[in-house]
mmCIF file of C-alpha atoms in Angstrom:
data_model
loop_
_atom_site.group_PDB
_atom_site.id
_atom_site.type_symbol
_atom_site.label_atom_id
_atom_site.label_comp_id
_atom_site.label_asym_id
_atom_site.label_seq_id
_atom_site.Cartn_x
_atom_site.Cartn_y
_atom_site.Cartn_z
ATOM 1 C CA ASN A 14 -133.241 4.883 -11.577
ATOM 2 C CA GLY A 15 -131.110 1.787 -10.736
ATOM 3 C CA LEU A 16 -127.605 3.517 -11.686
ATOM 4 C CA ASN A 17 -128.316 6.474 -9.286
ATOM 5 C CA LYS A 18 -128.958 4.075 -6.644
ATOM 6 C CA PHE A 19 -125.458 2.158 -7.399
ATOM 7 C CA LEU A 20 -123.468 4.986 -7.471
ATOM 8 C CA ALA A 21 -125.175 6.473 -4.301
ATOM 9 C CA ASP A 22 -124.762 3.252 -2.214
ATOM 10 C CA LYS A 23 -120.736 2.428 -4.025
ATOM 11 C CA ARG A 24 -120.463 6.238 -2.462
ATOM 12 C CA ALA A 25 -121.702 5.591 0.715
ATOM 13 C CA ALA A 26 -119.581 2.569 0.953
ATOM 14 C CA GLY A 27 -116.352 4.894 1.096
ATOM 15 C CA MET A 28 -115.376 4.210 -2.788
ATOM 16 C CA GLN A 29 -114.494 6.777 -5.096
ATOM 17 C CA LYS A 30 -114.368 5.249 -9.012
ATOM 18 C CA VAL A 31 -116.820 3.177 -10.436
ATOM 19 C CA THR A 32 -116.110 1.605 -14.205
ATOM 20 C CA LEU A 33 -119.243 0.300 -15.306
ATOM 21 C CA LEU A 34 -119.083 -2.735 -17.587
ATOM 22 C CA PRO A 35 -118.956 -2.041 -21.462
ATOM 23 C CA GLY A 36 -122.349 -1.886 -22.860
ATOM 24 C CA VAL A 37 -125.634 0.640 -23.738
ATOM 25 C CA TYR A 38 -127.559 1.865 -20.739
ATOM 26 C CA ARG A 39 -131.292 2.869 -21.510
ATOM 27 C CA ILE A 40 -132.414 5.338 -19.257
ATOM 28 C CA SER A 41 -136.282 7.254 -18.699
ATOM 29 C CA SER A 42 -136.804 11.133 -19.188
ATOM 30 C CA ALA A 43 -137.511 10.928 -15.676
ATOM 31 C CA GLU A 44 -134.687 11.048 -13.814
ATOM 32 C CA ALA A 45 -131.300 12.147 -14.457
ATOM 33 C CA ILE A 46 -128.474 10.014 -13.885
ATOM 34 C CA LYS A 47 -126.887 11.980 -10.745
ATOM 35 C CA ILE A 48 -122.821 11.795 -9.962
ATOM 36 C CA PRO A 49 -122.787 12.085 -5.886
ATOM 37 C CA SER A 50 -119.468 14.097 -4.488
ATOM 38 C CA GLY A 51 -116.346 12.591 -4.362
ATOM 39 C CA LEU A 52 -117.018 9.768 -7.159
ATOM 40 C CA THR A 53 -115.676 9.147 -10.218
ATOM 41 C CA LEU A 54 -117.662 7.030 -12.945
ATOM 42 C CA ASP A 55 -115.341 5.802 -16.178
ATOM 43 C CA LEU A 56 -118.497 4.865 -18.280
ATOM 44 C CA ASN A 57 -115.157 2.368 -19.918
ATOM 45 C CA GLY A 58 -116.462 3.250 -23.316
ATOM 46 C CA ALA A 59 -120.343 2.342 -22.718
ATOM 47 C CA THR A 60 -123.350 3.719 -23.815
ATOM 48 C CA ILE A 61 -126.010 5.797 -21.496
ATOM 49 C CA LYS A 62 -128.723 6.337 -23.856
ATOM 50 C CA LEU A 63 -131.808 8.635 -23.742
ATOM 51 C CA ASN A 64 -135.530 6.114 -23.905
ATOM 52 C CA GLY A 65 -137.919 8.300 -27.324
ATOM 53 C CA ASN A 66 -140.399 10.725 -24.981
ATOM 54 C CA THR A 67 -142.546 13.293 -25.543
ATOM 55 C CA GLU A 68 -141.503 15.720 -22.750
ATOM 56 C CA LYS A 69 -139.816 19.211 -23.170
ATOM 57 C CA GLY A 70 -137.188 19.598 -20.836
ATOM 58 C CA ALA A 71 -134.710 16.701 -19.301
ATOM 59 C CA MET A 72 -131.104 16.093 -18.298
ATOM 60 C CA MET A 73 -129.092 12.497 -18.525
ATOM 61 C CA VAL A 74 -126.550 12.379 -16.134
ATOM 62 C CA LYS A 75 -125.538 15.414 -14.209
ATOM 63 C CA ILE A 76 -122.936 16.978 -11.655
ATOM 64 C CA ASP A 77 -124.941 18.944 -9.127
ATOM 65 C CA ASP A 78 -124.113 20.923 -5.941
ATOM 66 C CA CYS A 79 -120.741 18.170 -5.889
ATOM 67 C CA VAL A 80 -117.457 18.474 -4.933
ATOM 68 C CA ASP A 81 -114.705 17.092 -6.804
ATOM 69 C CA SER A 82 -116.781 14.803 -9.048
ATOM 70 C CA HIS A 83 -116.081 13.587 -12.065
ATOM 71 C CA VAL A 84 -117.454 11.639 -15.367
ATOM 72 C CA VAL A 85 -115.141 10.436 -17.833
ATOM 73 C CA ASN A 86 -114.995 8.007 -20.823
ATOM 74 C CA GLY A 87 -118.197 7.106 -22.309
ATOM 75 C CA ILE A 88 -120.991 8.079 -24.949
ATOM 76 C CA VAL A 89 -123.860 9.907 -23.937
ATOM 77 C CA GLU A 90 -127.058 9.756 -26.338
ATOM 78 C CA GLY A 91 -130.168 11.420 -26.664
ATOM 79 C CA ASP A 92 -133.329 10.726 -28.006
ATOM 80 C CA TYR A 93 -133.140 12.988 -30.820
ATOM 81 C CA TYR A 94 -134.450 10.704 -33.940
ATOM 82 C CA GLU A 95 -136.992 8.787 -31.349
ATOM 83 C CA HIS A 96 -138.185 12.319 -29.850
ATOM 84 C CA ASP A 97 -141.591 12.543 -30.455
ATOM 85 C CA TYR A 98 -142.159 16.337 -30.967
ATOM 86 C CA SER A 99 -145.835 16.356 -31.457
ATOM 87 C CA VAL A 100 -146.540 16.413 -28.056
ATOM 88 C CA ASN A 101 -143.820 19.674 -27.039
ATOM 89 C CA LYS A 102 -143.443 21.485 -29.909
ATOM 90 C CA SER A 103 -139.583 23.029 -28.997
ATOM 91 C CA SER A 104 -138.823 20.223 -26.815
ATOM 92 C CA GLU A 105 -135.710 22.552 -26.052
ATOM 93 C CA TRP A 106 -134.420 21.554 -23.000
ATOM 94 C CA VAL A 107 -133.895 17.558 -23.516
ATOM 95 C CA SER A 108 -130.375 18.045 -22.846
ATOM 96 C CA GLY A 109 -127.204 15.268 -22.802
ATOM 97 C CA ILE A 110 -124.617 16.433 -19.483
ATOM 98 C CA GLU A 111 -124.676 19.505 -17.007
ATOM 99 C CA ILE A 112 -122.345 20.937 -14.138
ATOM 100 C CA VAL A 113 -124.994 22.746 -11.965
ATOM 101 C CA GLY A 114 -124.920 24.599 -8.254
ATOM 102 C CA GLN A 115 -122.123 24.824 -6.320
ATOM 103 C CA SER A 116 -120.411 22.381 -7.628
ATOM 104 C CA LYS A 117 -116.705 22.850 -7.367
ATOM 105 C CA TYR A 118 -113.717 21.238 -9.302
ATOM 106 C CA CYS A 119 -116.186 18.495 -11.288
ATOM 107 C CA SER A 120 -115.623 17.919 -14.995
ATOM 108 C CA PHE A 121 -116.872 15.997 -17.655
ATOM 109 C CA LYS A 122 -113.392 14.217 -20.033
ATOM 110 C CA ASN A 123 -113.349 12.139 -22.948
ATOM 111 C CA MET A 124 -116.744 11.898 -23.450
ATOM 112 C CA VAL A 125 -119.020 12.058 -26.737
ATOM 113 C CA VAL A 126 -122.442 13.399 -26.605
ATOM 114 C CA ARG A 127 -124.978 13.009 -29.210
ATOM 115 C CA PHE A 128 -127.963 12.837 -31.001
ATOM 116 C CA ILE A 129 -129.333 15.156 -28.510
ATOM 117 C CA THR A 130 -132.840 16.833 -28.954
ATOM 118 C CA GLY A 131 -131.688 20.179 -27.223
ATOM 119 C CA TYR A 132 -128.670 20.975 -25.387
ATOM 120 C CA GLY A 133 -125.588 18.970 -25.934
ATOM 121 C CA VAL A 134 -123.189 20.519 -22.890
ATOM 122 C CA CYS A 135 -124.796 22.670 -20.149
ATOM 123 C CA ASN A 136 -123.727 24.888 -16.706
ATOM 124 C CA GLY A 137 -125.226 27.424 -14.558
ATOM 125 C CA PHE A 138 -127.538 28.344 -12.113
ATOM 126 C CA LYS A 139 -129.393 26.537 -9.890
ATOM 127 C CA GLU A 140 -132.885 27.493 -8.416
ATOM 128 C CA PRO A 141 -133.131 28.370 -5.654
ATOM 129 C CA ASN A 142 -131.117 31.671 -6.292
ATOM 130 C CA PHE A 143 -130.899 34.116 -3.148
ATOM 131 C CA THR A 144 -132.283 37.628 -4.882
ATOM 132 C CA GLY A 145 -135.011 37.915 -2.358
ATOM 133 C CA PHE A 146 -133.685 40.734 -0.370
ATOM 134 C CA GLY A 147 -135.698 43.865 -2.900
ATOM 135 C CA ASP A 148 -134.116 46.460 -4.439
ATOM 136 C CA LEU A 149 -131.959 48.708 -2.881
ATOM 137 C CA LYS A 150 -132.820 52.742 -2.634
ATOM 138 C CA PHE A 151 -129.652 55.064 -3.012
ATOM 139 C CA GLN A 152 -129.182 58.461 -2.248
ATOM 140 C CA PRO A 153 -126.924 61.000 -3.428
ATOM 141 C CA GLY A 154 -122.889 60.153 -1.710
ATOM 142 C CA THR A 155 -120.830 57.420 -0.017
ATOM 143 C CA LEU A 156 -119.647 56.659 3.236
ATOM 144 C CA ASP A 157 -116.055 57.652 4.425
ATOM 145 C CA ARG A 158 -113.803 54.356 4.679
ATOM 146 C CA ASN A 159 -112.357 55.729 7.895
ATOM 147 C CA ASN A 160 -115.353 56.187 10.137
ATOM 148 C CA GLY A 161 -118.530 55.187 8.069
ATOM 149 C CA GLU A 162 -119.913 58.460 8.147
ATOM 150 C CA GLU A 163 -122.135 59.960 5.022
ATOM 151 C CA ILE A 164 -119.947 62.095 3.589
ATOM 152 C CA GLU A 165 -121.030 63.924 0.172
ATOM 153 C CA PHE A 166 -119.157 62.744 -3.308
ATOM 154 C CA PRO A 167 -120.144 63.641 -6.550
ATOM 155 C CA GLY A 168 -120.850 60.789 -9.097
ATOM 156 C CA LEU A 169 -121.899 58.315 -6.047
ATOM 157 C CA LYS A 170 -124.626 57.416 -4.479
ATOM 158 C CA VAL A 171 -125.085 54.710 -1.308
ATOM 159 C CA SER A 172 -127.585 52.640 -0.464
ATOM 160 C CA GLN A 173 -130.182 52.144 2.871
ATOM 161 C CA MET A 174 -128.729 49.564 5.377
ATOM 162 C CA VAL A 175 -129.648 45.416 4.095
ATOM 163 C CA SER A 176 -128.808 42.306 6.286
ATOM 164 C CA VAL A 177 -126.444 39.726 5.282
ATOM 165 C CA LYS A 178 -127.041 37.326 7.578
ATOM 166 C CA LEU A 179 -128.616 34.691 5.742
ATOM 167 C CA LEU A 180 -126.337 35.441 2.999
ATOM 168 C CA LYS A 181 -122.943 35.193 5.559
ATOM 169 C CA ASP A 182 -124.391 32.269 7.062
ATOM 170 C CA LYS A 183 -125.386 30.052 4.074
ATOM 171 C CA PHE A 184 -122.681 31.070 2.063
ATOM 172 C CA GLY A 185 -120.652 33.245 3.117
ATOM 173 C CA TYR A 186 -120.385 35.792 0.131
ATOM 174 C CA LEU A 187 -122.251 38.255 -1.612
ATOM 175 C CA THR A 188 -122.834 39.873 -5.211
ATOM 176 C CA ALA A 189 -124.352 42.678 -6.433
ATOM 177 C CA SER A 190 -125.870 43.329 -9.625
ATOM 178 C CA ARG A 191 -128.907 44.057 -11.731
ATOM 179 C CA THR A 192 -131.645 41.959 -10.352
ATOM 180 C CA LEU A 193 -132.101 38.922 -12.153
ATOM 181 C CA GLY A 194 -128.000 38.596 -12.826
ATOM 182 C CA TYR A 195 -127.538 38.549 -16.000
ATOM 183 C CA GLN A 196 -129.093 42.058 -17.619
ATOM 184 C CA GLY A 197 -126.099 43.939 -18.153
ATOM 185 C CA ARG A 198 -123.747 46.797 -15.836
ATOM 186 C CA GLY A 199 -126.348 48.325 -13.317
ATOM 187 C CA MET A 200 -125.269 51.907 -12.511
ATOM 188 C CA ASP A 201 -122.495 53.744 -14.457
ATOM 189 C CA GLU A 202 -119.103 51.826 -13.669
ATOM 190 C CA TRP A 203 -118.176 47.624 -12.803
ATOM 191 C CA ASN A 204 -116.850 49.064 -9.750
ATOM 192 C CA LEU A 205 -118.915 49.538 -5.910
ATOM 193 C CA LEU A 206 -118.045 49.352 -2.377
ATOM 194 C CA TYR A 207 -119.407 47.166 0.663
ATOM 195 C CA HIS A 208 -119.891 48.604 3.794
ATOM 196 C CA PHE A 209 -120.277 45.964 6.354
ATOM 197 C CA PHE A 210 -121.650 46.926 9.638
ATOM 198 C CA ASP A 211 -121.987 44.425 12.481
ATOM 199 C CA LYS A 212 -124.771 43.328 14.160
ATOM 200 C CA ASP A 213 -125.553 46.234 16.477
ATOM 201 C CA LYS A 214 -124.928 48.689 13.013
ATOM 202 C CA LYS A 215 -121.806 49.702 14.161
ATOM 203 C CA TYR A 216 -119.275 50.122 11.096
ATOM 204 C CA LEU A 217 -116.757 47.736 10.493
ATOM 205 C CA LYS A 218 -114.713 48.249 7.346
ATOM 206 C CA THR A 219 -115.251 49.035 3.594
ATOM 207 C CA VAL A 220 -114.059 46.685 0.740
ATOM 208 C CA ASP A 221 -113.965 47.645 -2.719
ATOM 209 C CA GLY A 222 -115.988 44.805 -5.183
ATOM 210 C CA GLU A 223 -117.592 44.611 -8.696
ATOM 211 C CA GLN A 224 -120.542 43.713 -10.059
ATOM 212 C CA TYR A 225 -121.515 40.520 -9.586
ATOM 213 C CA ARG A 226 -117.734 39.028 -8.857
ATOM 214 C CA ARG A 227 -118.425 37.834 -5.273
ATOM 215 C CA GLY A 228 -117.267 39.798 -1.782
ATOM 216 C CA LYS A 229 -115.957 37.823 1.094
ATOM 217 C CA ILE A 230 -118.128 38.927 4.156
ATOM 218 C CA PRO A 231 -116.191 39.849 7.617
ATOM 219 C CA ASN A 232 -117.381 36.576 10.153
ATOM 220 C CA ASP A 233 -118.575 39.955 12.221
ATOM 221 C CA ALA A 234 -120.783 41.750 9.620
ATOM 222 C CA GLU A 235 -124.723 41.445 9.702
ATOM 223 C CA PHE A 236 -125.442 44.180 7.548
ATOM 224 C CA VAL A 237 -124.197 46.108 5.029
ATOM 225 C CA ARG A 238 -124.634 48.977 2.479
ATOM 226 C CA VAL A 239 -123.444 49.486 -1.277
ATOM 227 C CA THR A 240 -121.914 52.223 -2.737
ATOM 228 C CA VAL A 241 -121.961 52.875 -6.854
ATOM 229 C CA TRP A 242 -121.171 55.038 -9.084
ATOM 230 C CA SER A 243 -123.842 56.352 -11.267
ATOM 231 C CA TRP A 244 -124.583 59.660 -12.930
ATOM 232 C CA ASN A 245 -127.757 58.758 -14.431
ATOM 233 C CA GLU A 246 -130.670 59.750 -12.174
ATOM 234 C CA ASN A 247 -134.025 59.005 -14.391
ATOM 235 C CA LYS A 248 -132.344 54.897 -14.974
ATOM 236 C CA GLU A 249 -134.462 52.394 -13.521
ATOM 237 C CA GLN A 250 -131.547 50.599 -12.181
ATOM 238 C CA ARG A 251 -132.970 47.214 -9.756
ATOM 239 C CA PHE A 252 -130.400 47.026 -8.560
ATOM 240 C CA GLN A 253 -129.577 44.145 -5.114
ATOM 241 C CA THR A 254 -127.400 41.988 -3.010
ATOM 242 C CA ASN A 255 -127.574 38.802 -3.922
ATOM 243 C CA PHE A 256 -126.227 35.408 -4.421
ATOM 244 C CA PHE A 257 -125.778 32.618 -7.211
ATOM 245 C CA LYS A 258 -125.267 29.666 -6.998
ATOM 246 C CA VAL A 259 -123.137 28.362 -10.031
ATOM 247 C CA PRO A 260 -120.107 26.137 -10.783
ATOM 248 C CA GLN A 261 -116.551 27.235 -9.596
ATOM 249 C CA ASN A 262 -113.545 25.792 -11.200
ATOM 250 C CA CYS A 263 -114.758 23.040 -13.337
ATOM 251 C CA VAL A 264 -113.940 21.835 -16.505
ATOM 252 C CA PHE A 265 -115.421 20.111 -19.560
ATOM 253 C CA GLU A 266 -112.476 19.031 -21.803
ATOM 254 C CA ASN A 267 -111.835 16.400 -24.954
ATOM 255 C CA ILE A 268 -115.536 16.055 -25.673
ATOM 256 C CA TYR A 269 -116.665 15.400 -28.932
ATOM 257 C CA VAL A 270 -120.245 16.724 -29.854
ATOM 258 C CA GLN A 271 -123.027 15.961 -32.651
ATOM 259 C CA ASN A 272 -126.114 16.290 -33.522
ATOM 260 C CA ALA A 273 -127.676 18.650 -30.888
ATOM 261 C CA ARG A 274 -130.751 19.916 -32.352
ATOM 262 C CA CYS A 275 -130.789 23.126 -30.168
ATOM 263 C CA VAL A 276 -127.337 24.395 -29.311
ATOM 264 C CA GLY A 277 -123.806 22.190 -28.744
ATOM 265 C CA VAL A 278 -122.423 23.555 -25.913
ATOM 266 C CA ALA A 279 -124.966 26.031 -23.510
ATOM 267 C CA PRO A 280 -123.039 27.771 -20.830
ATOM 268 C CA SER A 281 -124.939 30.480 -18.644
ATOM 269 C CA ALA A 282 -122.735 31.168 -15.513
ATOM 270 C CA MET A 283 -119.771 30.004 -13.878
ATOM 271 C CA TYR A 284 -116.533 31.275 -11.880
ATOM 272 C CA ASN A 285 -112.884 29.652 -13.268
ATOM 273 C CA HIS A 286 -114.242 27.582 -16.184
ATOM 274 C CA LYS A 287 -112.189 25.773 -18.776
ATOM 275 C CA PHE A 288 -113.825 24.717 -22.197
ATOM 276 C CA ALA A 289 -111.009 22.591 -23.750
ATOM 277 C CA ASN A 290 -110.233 20.811 -26.570
ATOM 278 C CA LEU A 291 -114.338 20.650 -27.618
ATOM 279 C CA ALA A 292 -114.825 19.470 -31.277
ATOM 280 C CA VAL A 293 -119.081 20.821 -32.248
ATOM 281 C CA THR A 294 -120.392 19.644 -35.408
ATOM 282 C CA ARG A 295 -124.117 19.379 -36.795
ATOM 283 C CA SER A 296 -125.212 21.682 -33.850
ATOM 284 C CA GLY A 297 -127.726 24.464 -33.298
ATOM 285 C CA GLU A 298 -130.002 23.726 -36.883
ATOM 286 C CA ASN A 299 -133.339 24.089 -34.487
ATOM 287 C CA LEU A 300 -134.506 27.718 -32.443
ATOM 288 C CA ALA A 301 -131.570 29.101 -30.518
ATOM 289 C CA ARG A 302 -129.337 28.170 -33.379
ATOM 290 C CA CYS A 303 -125.820 28.066 -32.320
ATOM 291 C CA ALA A 304 -122.753 25.339 -32.081
ATOM 292 C CA PHE A 305 -121.875 27.428 -28.654
ATOM 293 C CA ASP A 306 -124.277 29.524 -27.141
ATOM 294 C CA ALA A 307 -122.866 31.438 -24.419
ATOM 295 C CA GLU A 308 -126.402 32.921 -23.583
ATOM 296 C CA ASP A 309 -128.794 33.283 -19.934
ATOM 297 C CA GLY A 310 -125.575 34.259 -17.136
ATOM 298 C CA TRP A 311 -122.791 36.097 -19.650
ATOM 299 C CA ASP A 312 -122.344 39.069 -16.622
ATOM 300 C CA MET A 313 -121.679 35.938 -14.739
ATOM 301 C CA MET A 314 -119.572 33.827 -16.581
ATOM 302 C CA GLN A 315 -116.122 34.893 -15.426
ATOM 303 C CA ASP A 316 -112.426 33.784 -15.611
ATOM 304 C CA VAL A 317 -113.276 31.400 -18.525
ATOM 305 C CA TRP A 318 -111.328 29.514 -20.492
ATOM 306 C CA ILE A 319 -112.122 28.578 -24.312
ATOM 307 C CA TYR A 320 -109.291 26.995 -25.814
ATOM 308 C CA ARG A 321 -108.313 24.635 -29.009
ATOM 309 C CA ASN A 322 -112.192 24.409 -29.795
ATOM 310 C CA ARG A 323 -113.607 23.073 -32.807
ATOM 311 C CA PHE A 324 -116.526 24.223 -34.805
ATOM 312 C CA ILE A 325 -116.992 21.654 -37.876
ATOM 313 C CA GLY A 326 -120.053 21.696 -40.652
ATOM 314 C CA ASN A 327 -122.086 23.543 -37.811
ATOM 315 C CA PRO A 328 -125.724 24.835 -40.152
ATOM 316 C CA ASN A 329 -126.031 28.275 -38.383
ATOM 317 C CA ASN A 330 -124.061 30.028 -35.807
ATOM 318 C CA GLU A 331 -120.587 28.878 -34.049
ATOM 319 C CA LEU A 332 -119.553 31.038 -31.327
#
């Protein structure tokens, strides 16, 4: 859309902040407004208004794989009253604003998000997530931290050796967890050990870790074995080494959410994220039925600050 070209052109010209003229800016459901990295969009009291549509899913304004991107001082208004629900009866994912993917140090502040067909405020995974390494297979025991030799140890199981080269080259980190990353604790303890090996499969070091939390891959490592605590021989674990692209060190602050039909605030996965001074009213009337619904990723909601939020007159659940 025209706004996206405008923002991209201004950022390419070296600008770090764009302030819109007051008014109403109509957008279609076909394309979200995408904030470039390193840019602040000051709406200056303007309204971003979604045209009525028949879609089951759309996003109005998104910060996607960005660093230091911000949207402030305006209104995002959905098509709650104009939407044609007869085509896609749930229309659950026609949503307002989101921070997604590997976004860092980004924010939405001083906003009104209102009349949303689906979810008002969102964050979480971005596809593709790197989970395609196959389920780990475990045998009793662990590895000696001094030399990497296999040793017996009651209650511990160690995996086969798998490559971490792709994860190291792309991200520098890995995690280990149940297959989809939000299905609860695998094995019997949260703790685990990463045993790293070099390109010749020579033992390097052992690093303490925790399920779902990122572990730094040593620069010279190309393979890993994973030790877990597990005493239940019959429990199907489907445990993997993986990496999920989720936002880090981001903020939603001073946002008034009004009439978000499915969910007012719908976070799903993040590291070190703040939800501060939000007010949610008349939201969650249909489908998920929550003012603030922390779903589909709760094990990956880590170091989250939910601070001074208010829930007013919501018809079903609050948080």
